[in-house]
Short mmCIF file of C-alpha atoms in Angstrom, two decimals:
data_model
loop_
_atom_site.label_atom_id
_atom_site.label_comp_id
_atom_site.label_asym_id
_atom_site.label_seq_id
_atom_site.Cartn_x
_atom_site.Cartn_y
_atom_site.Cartn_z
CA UNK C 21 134.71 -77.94 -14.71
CA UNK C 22 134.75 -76.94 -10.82
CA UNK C 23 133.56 -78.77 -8.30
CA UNK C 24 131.23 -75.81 -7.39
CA UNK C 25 129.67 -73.10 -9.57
CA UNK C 26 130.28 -69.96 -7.13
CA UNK C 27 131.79 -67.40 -9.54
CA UNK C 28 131.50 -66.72 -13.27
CA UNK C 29 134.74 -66.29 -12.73
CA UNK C 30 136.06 -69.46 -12.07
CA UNK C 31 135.05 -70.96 -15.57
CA UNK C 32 137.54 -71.06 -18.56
CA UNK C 33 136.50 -70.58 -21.51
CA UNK C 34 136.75 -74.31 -21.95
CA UNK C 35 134.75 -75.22 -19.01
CA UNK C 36 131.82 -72.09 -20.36
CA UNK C 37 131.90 -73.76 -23.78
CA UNK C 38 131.18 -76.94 -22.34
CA UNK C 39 128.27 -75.79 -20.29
CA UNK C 40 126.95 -73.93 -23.44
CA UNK C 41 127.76 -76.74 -25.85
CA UNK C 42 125.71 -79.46 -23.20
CA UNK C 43 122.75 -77.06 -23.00
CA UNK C 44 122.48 -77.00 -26.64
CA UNK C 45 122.79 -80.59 -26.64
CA UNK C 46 119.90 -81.37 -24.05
CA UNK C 47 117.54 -78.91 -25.80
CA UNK C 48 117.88 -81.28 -28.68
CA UNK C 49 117.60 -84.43 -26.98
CA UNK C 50 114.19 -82.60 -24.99
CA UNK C 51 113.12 -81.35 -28.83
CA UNK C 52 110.16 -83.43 -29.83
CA UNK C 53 109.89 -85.65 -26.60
CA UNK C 54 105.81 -86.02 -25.39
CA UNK C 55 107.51 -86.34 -21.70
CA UNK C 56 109.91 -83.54 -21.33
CA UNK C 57 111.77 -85.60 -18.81
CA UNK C 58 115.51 -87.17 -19.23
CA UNK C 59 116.46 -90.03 -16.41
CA UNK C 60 120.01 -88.78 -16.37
CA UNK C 61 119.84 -87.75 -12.20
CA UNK C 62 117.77 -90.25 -11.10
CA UNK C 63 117.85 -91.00 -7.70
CA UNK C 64 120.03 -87.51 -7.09
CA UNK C 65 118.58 -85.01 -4.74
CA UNK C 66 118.98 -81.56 -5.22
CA UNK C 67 118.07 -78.86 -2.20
CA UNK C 68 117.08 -74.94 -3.61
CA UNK C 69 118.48 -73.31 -0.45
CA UNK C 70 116.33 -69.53 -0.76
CA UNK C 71 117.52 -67.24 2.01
CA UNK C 72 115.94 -64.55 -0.53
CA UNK C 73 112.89 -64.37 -2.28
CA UNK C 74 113.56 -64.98 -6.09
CA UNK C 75 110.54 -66.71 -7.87
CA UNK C 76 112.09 -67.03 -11.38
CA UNK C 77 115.58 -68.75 -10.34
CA UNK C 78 113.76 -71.03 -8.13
CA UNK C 79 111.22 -72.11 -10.32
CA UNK C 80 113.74 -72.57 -13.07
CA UNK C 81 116.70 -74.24 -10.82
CA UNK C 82 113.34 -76.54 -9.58
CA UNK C 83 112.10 -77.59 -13.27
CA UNK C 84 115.57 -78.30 -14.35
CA UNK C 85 116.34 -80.69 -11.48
CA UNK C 86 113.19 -82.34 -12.10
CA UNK C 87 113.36 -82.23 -15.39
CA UNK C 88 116.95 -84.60 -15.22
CA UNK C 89 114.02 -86.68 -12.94
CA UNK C 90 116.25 -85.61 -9.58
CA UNK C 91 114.68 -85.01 -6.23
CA UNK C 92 113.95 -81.69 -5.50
CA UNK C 93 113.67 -80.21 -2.01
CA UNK C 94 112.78 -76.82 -1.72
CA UNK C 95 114.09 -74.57 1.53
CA UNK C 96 112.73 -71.12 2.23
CA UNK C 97 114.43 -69.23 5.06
CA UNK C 98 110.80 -67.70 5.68
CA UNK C 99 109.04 -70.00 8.24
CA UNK C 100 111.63 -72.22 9.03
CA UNK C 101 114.19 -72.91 11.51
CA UNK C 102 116.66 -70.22 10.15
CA UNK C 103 113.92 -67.73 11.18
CA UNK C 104 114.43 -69.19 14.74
CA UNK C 105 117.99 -68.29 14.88
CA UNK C 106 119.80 -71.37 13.51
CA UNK C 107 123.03 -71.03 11.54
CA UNK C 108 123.88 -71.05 7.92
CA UNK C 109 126.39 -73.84 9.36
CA UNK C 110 123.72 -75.81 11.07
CA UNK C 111 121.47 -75.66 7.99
CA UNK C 112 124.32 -76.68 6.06
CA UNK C 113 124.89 -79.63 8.08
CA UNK C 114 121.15 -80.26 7.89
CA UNK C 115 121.44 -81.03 4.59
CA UNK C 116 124.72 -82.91 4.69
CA UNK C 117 122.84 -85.28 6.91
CA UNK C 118 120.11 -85.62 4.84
CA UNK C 119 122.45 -86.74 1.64
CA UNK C 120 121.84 -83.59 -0.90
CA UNK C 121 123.81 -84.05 -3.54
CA UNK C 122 123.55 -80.12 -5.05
CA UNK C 123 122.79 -77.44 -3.26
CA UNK C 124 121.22 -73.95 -5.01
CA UNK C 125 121.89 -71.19 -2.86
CA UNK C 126 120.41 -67.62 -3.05
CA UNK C 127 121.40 -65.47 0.33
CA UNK C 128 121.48 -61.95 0.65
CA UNK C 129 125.08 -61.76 1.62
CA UNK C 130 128.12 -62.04 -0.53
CA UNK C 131 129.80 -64.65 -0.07
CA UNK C 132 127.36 -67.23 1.96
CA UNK C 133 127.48 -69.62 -1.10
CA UNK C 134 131.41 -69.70 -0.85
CA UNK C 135 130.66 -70.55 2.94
CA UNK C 136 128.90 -73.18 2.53
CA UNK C 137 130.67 -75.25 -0.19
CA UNK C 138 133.35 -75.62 2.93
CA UNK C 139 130.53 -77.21 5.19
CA UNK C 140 129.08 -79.42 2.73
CA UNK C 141 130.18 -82.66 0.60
CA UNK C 142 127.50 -82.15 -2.13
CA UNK C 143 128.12 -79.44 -5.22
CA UNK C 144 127.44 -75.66 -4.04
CA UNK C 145 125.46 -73.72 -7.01
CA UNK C 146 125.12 -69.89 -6.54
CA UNK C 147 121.99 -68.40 -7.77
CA UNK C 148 122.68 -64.95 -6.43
CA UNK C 149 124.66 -63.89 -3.01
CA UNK C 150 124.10 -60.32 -2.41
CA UNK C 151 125.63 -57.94 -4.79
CA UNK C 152 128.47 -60.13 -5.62
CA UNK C 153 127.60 -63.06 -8.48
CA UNK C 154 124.99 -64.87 -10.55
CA UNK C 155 126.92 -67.16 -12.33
CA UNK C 156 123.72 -69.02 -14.22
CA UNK C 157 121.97 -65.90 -15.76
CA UNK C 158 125.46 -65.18 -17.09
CA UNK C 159 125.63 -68.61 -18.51
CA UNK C 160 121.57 -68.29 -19.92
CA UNK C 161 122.64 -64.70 -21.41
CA UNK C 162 125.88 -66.03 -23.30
CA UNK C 163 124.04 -69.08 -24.66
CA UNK C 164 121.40 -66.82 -25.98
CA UNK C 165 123.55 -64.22 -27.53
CA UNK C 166 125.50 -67.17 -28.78
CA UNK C 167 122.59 -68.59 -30.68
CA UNK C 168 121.56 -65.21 -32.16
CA UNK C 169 125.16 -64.17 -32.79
CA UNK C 170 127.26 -66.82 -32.97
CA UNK C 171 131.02 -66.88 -31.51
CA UNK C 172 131.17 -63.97 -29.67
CA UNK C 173 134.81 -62.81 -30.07
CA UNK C 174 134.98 -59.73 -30.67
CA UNK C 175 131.15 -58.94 -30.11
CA UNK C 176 130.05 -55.22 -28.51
CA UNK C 177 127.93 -56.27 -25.66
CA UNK C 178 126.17 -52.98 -23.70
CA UNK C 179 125.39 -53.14 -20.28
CA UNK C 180 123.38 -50.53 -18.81
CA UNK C 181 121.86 -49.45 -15.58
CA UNK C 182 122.21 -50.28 -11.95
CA UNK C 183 126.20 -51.90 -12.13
CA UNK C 184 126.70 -50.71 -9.01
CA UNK C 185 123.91 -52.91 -7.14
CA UNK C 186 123.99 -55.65 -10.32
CA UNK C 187 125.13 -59.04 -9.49
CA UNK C 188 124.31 -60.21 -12.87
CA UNK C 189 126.74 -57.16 -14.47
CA UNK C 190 129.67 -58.38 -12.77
CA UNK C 191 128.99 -61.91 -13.31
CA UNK C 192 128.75 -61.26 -17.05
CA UNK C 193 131.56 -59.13 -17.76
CA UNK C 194 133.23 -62.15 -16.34
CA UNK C 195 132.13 -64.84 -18.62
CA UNK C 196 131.55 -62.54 -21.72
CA UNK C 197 135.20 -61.24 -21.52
CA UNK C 198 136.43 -65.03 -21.26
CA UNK C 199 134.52 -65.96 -24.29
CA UNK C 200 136.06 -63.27 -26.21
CA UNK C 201 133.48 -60.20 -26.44
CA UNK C 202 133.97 -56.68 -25.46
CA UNK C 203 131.69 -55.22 -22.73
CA UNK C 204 130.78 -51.61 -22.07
CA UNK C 205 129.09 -50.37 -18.99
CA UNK C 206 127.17 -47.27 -18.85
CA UNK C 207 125.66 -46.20 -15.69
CA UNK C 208 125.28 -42.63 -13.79
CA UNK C 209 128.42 -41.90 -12.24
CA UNK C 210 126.94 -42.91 -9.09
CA UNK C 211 125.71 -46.55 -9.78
CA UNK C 212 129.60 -47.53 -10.91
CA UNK C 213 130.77 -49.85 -8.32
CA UNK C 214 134.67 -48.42 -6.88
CA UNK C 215 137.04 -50.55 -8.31
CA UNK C 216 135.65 -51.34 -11.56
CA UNK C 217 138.68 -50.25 -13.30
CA UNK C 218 140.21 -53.66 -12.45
CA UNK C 219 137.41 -55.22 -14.08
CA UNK C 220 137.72 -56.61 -18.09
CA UNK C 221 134.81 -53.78 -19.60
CA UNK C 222 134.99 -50.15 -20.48
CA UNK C 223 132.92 -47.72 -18.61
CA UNK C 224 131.20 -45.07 -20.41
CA UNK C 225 128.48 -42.42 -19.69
CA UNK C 226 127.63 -41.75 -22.91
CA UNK C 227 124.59 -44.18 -23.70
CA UNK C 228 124.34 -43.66 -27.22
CA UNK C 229 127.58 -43.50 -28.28
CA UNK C 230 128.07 -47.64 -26.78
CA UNK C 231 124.68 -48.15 -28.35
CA UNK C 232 125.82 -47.26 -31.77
CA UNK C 233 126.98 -50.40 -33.88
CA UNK C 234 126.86 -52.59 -30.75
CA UNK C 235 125.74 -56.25 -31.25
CA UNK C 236 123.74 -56.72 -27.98
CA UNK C 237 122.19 -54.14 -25.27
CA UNK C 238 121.44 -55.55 -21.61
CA UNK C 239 119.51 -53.42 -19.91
CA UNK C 240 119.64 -53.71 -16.03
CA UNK C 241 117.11 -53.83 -13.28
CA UNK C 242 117.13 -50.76 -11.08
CA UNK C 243 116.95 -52.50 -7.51
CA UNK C 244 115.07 -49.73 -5.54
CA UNK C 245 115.15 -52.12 -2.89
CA UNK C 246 119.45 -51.89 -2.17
CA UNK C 247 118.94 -48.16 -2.57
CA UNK C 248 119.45 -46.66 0.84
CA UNK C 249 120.68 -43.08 -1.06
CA UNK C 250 119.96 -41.24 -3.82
CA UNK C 251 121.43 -42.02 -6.56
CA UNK C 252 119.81 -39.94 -9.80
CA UNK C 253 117.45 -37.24 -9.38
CA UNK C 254 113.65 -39.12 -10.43
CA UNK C 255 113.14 -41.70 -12.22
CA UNK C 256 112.41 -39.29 -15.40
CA UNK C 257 115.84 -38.26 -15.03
CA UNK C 258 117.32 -41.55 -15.10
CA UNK C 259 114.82 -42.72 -18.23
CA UNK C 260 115.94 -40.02 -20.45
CA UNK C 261 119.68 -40.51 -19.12
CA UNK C 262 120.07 -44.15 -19.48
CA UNK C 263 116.82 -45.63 -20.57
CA UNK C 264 116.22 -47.66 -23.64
CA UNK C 265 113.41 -46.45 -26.24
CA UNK C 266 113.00 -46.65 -29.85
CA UNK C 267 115.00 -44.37 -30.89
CA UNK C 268 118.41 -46.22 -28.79
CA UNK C 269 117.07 -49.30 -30.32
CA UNK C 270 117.88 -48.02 -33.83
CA UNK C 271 121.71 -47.23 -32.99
CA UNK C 272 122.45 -50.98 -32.28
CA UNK C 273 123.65 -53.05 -35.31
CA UNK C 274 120.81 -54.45 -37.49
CA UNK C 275 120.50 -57.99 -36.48
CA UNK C 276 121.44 -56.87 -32.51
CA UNK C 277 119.62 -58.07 -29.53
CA UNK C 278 118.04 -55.98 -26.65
CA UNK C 279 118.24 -58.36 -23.37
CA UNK C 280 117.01 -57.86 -19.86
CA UNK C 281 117.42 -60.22 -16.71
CA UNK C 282 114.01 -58.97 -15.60
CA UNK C 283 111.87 -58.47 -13.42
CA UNK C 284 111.48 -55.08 -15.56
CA UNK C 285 110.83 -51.67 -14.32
CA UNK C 286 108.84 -50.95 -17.63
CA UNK C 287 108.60 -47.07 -18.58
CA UNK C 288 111.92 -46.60 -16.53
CA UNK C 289 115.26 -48.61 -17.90
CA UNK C 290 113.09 -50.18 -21.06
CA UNK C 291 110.16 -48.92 -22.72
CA UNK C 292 107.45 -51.50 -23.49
CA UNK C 293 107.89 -50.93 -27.27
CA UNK C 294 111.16 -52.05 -26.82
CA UNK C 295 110.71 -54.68 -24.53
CA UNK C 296 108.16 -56.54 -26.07
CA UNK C 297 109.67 -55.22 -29.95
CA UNK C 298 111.78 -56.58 -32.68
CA UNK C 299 114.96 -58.43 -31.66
CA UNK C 300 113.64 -58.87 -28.00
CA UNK C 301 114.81 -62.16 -26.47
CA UNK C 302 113.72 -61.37 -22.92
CA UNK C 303 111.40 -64.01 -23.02
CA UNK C 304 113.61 -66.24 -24.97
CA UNK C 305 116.26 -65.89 -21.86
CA UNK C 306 113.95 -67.18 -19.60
CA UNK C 307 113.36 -70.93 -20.99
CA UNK C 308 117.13 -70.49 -22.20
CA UNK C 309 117.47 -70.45 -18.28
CA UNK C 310 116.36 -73.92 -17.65
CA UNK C 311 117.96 -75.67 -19.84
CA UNK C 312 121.48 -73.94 -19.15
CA UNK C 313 120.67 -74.69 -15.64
CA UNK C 314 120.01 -78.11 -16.34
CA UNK C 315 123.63 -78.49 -18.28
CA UNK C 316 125.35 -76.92 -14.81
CA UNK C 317 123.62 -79.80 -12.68
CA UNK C 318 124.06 -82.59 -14.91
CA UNK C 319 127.88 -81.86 -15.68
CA UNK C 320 128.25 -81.39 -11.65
CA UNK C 321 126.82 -84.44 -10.80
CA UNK C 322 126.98 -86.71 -13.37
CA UNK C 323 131.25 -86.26 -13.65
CA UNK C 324 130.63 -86.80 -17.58
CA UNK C 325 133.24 -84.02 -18.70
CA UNK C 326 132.24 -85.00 -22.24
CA UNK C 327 128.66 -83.82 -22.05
CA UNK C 328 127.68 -87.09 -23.57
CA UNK C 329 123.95 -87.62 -22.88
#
């Protein structure tokens, strides 16, 4: 296990297992509790560092720290000190003064979690920089396609959309590739980052031919908001192009999974059939994501290697 969580990347596939293998093991120690609480970081303080709006990983970093009974301090860049011109550094050694132990960091640029693990003494967890990395939906997407699929060697995972803009696509061919499966990317030719020949996935155009027998689709967000160009004619153009409806759903293998990071742009990548259909685990990924991140910040700052609990 690292000392940080920065990159998918830097797990093995022993150090992923373990993650995945502790999360299963605190949902069953949380199953059937009246207080979902365990005192395992008690006394531990843990500091969601938000440069950028993100409701859903804060929340869920938030309720998984307190749900390991840490102390939870929660730092928006809106309204504080960083809007008056201070430093990542000087926030950084902020909250080396004040004793966090973890720090979750979502910033807008790639990289700024990397930069501050150097600054700070405490773990550095990234929960999205820019278009780089999000190592913990990664880890919540391979846990749940591990408990509907099992091992995933040689599993067809699909990823479609926005690769070019998607954090969470890189960050999961990453950790999908080390834990054996096969990933395909389909995207318009202008949403595939340059360079992602180098990366462990085939790229395809052809949406239903990678739909066809595949064990898992993830659909990705298309982030209007890091489009500064045009990138597909309208948004009808893109649906029928690389949009996922009923029909798409019934080329995937028969006990396959549709998956989505969300927020959705319903009607445009996913159709609502499909989203809220058969073999849907969007919402499933979602409370997956709480208790993976809860296995990340107890094996970081507990030191138990063995996931004992």
């Amino acid at each position: 296990m690292p000392r940080h969580l920065l990159s998918a990347g830097d797990l093995t596939r022993g150090s992923a297992e373990l993650i995945l293998d502790t999360a299963e093991r605190i949902d069953q120690a949380m199953a059937g509790r009246e207080v979902r609480k365990l005192p395992t970081l008690r006394g531990r303080t843990v500091v969601n560092l938000f440069f950028e709006d993100s409701t859903r990983t804060r929340i869920s970093f938030e309720l998984a720290a307190k749900r390991l009974s840490a102390d939870v301090i929660n730092f928006s860049a809106k309204g504080s000190s960083v809007s008056k011109g201070e430093s990542l550094k000087d926030t950084a050694w902020t909250l080396q003064a004040m004793g966090a132990d973890a720090v979750v960091c979502r910033h807008s640029a790639s990289g700024a979690p990397q930069q501050l693990s150097g600054w700070v003494d405490g773990h550095v967890i990234n929960a999205g920089d820019g278009t780089h990395e999000h190592p913990t939906q990664a880890l919540l997407d391979a846990f749940t396609l591990r408990r509907h699929l099992g091992r995933l060697d040689g599993r067809r995972i699909v990823v479609v959309g926005d690769v070019l803009h998607s954090r969470v696509a890189r960050s999961n061919v990453l950790l999908l590739s080390t834990l054996g499966a096969q990933v395909t990317l389909v995207a318009p030719p202008t949403l595939v980052p340059v360079g992602v020949d180098a990366w462990p996935a085939q790229v395809s155009y052809d949406l239903d031919g990678a739909l066809t027998g595949a064990d898992a689709v993830m659909m990705l967000r298309v982030q209007r908001e890091r489009m500064s160009g045009a990138f597909f004619p309208t948004e009808r153009e893109y649906s029928r192009g690389y949009g996922l409806d009923e029909r798409r759903r019934a080329l995937l293998a028969d006990d396959a999974i549709v998956m989505h990071p969300g927020p959705m742009n319903r009607g445009m990548e996913i159709t609502p059939g499909v989203a809220d259909g058969v073999n849907s685990v969007i919402v499933e990924q979602v409370a997956n994501g709480v208790t993976v991140r809860m296995a990340v910040l107890y094996l970081l700052l507990s030191g138990e290697m063995d996931g004992g609990l």
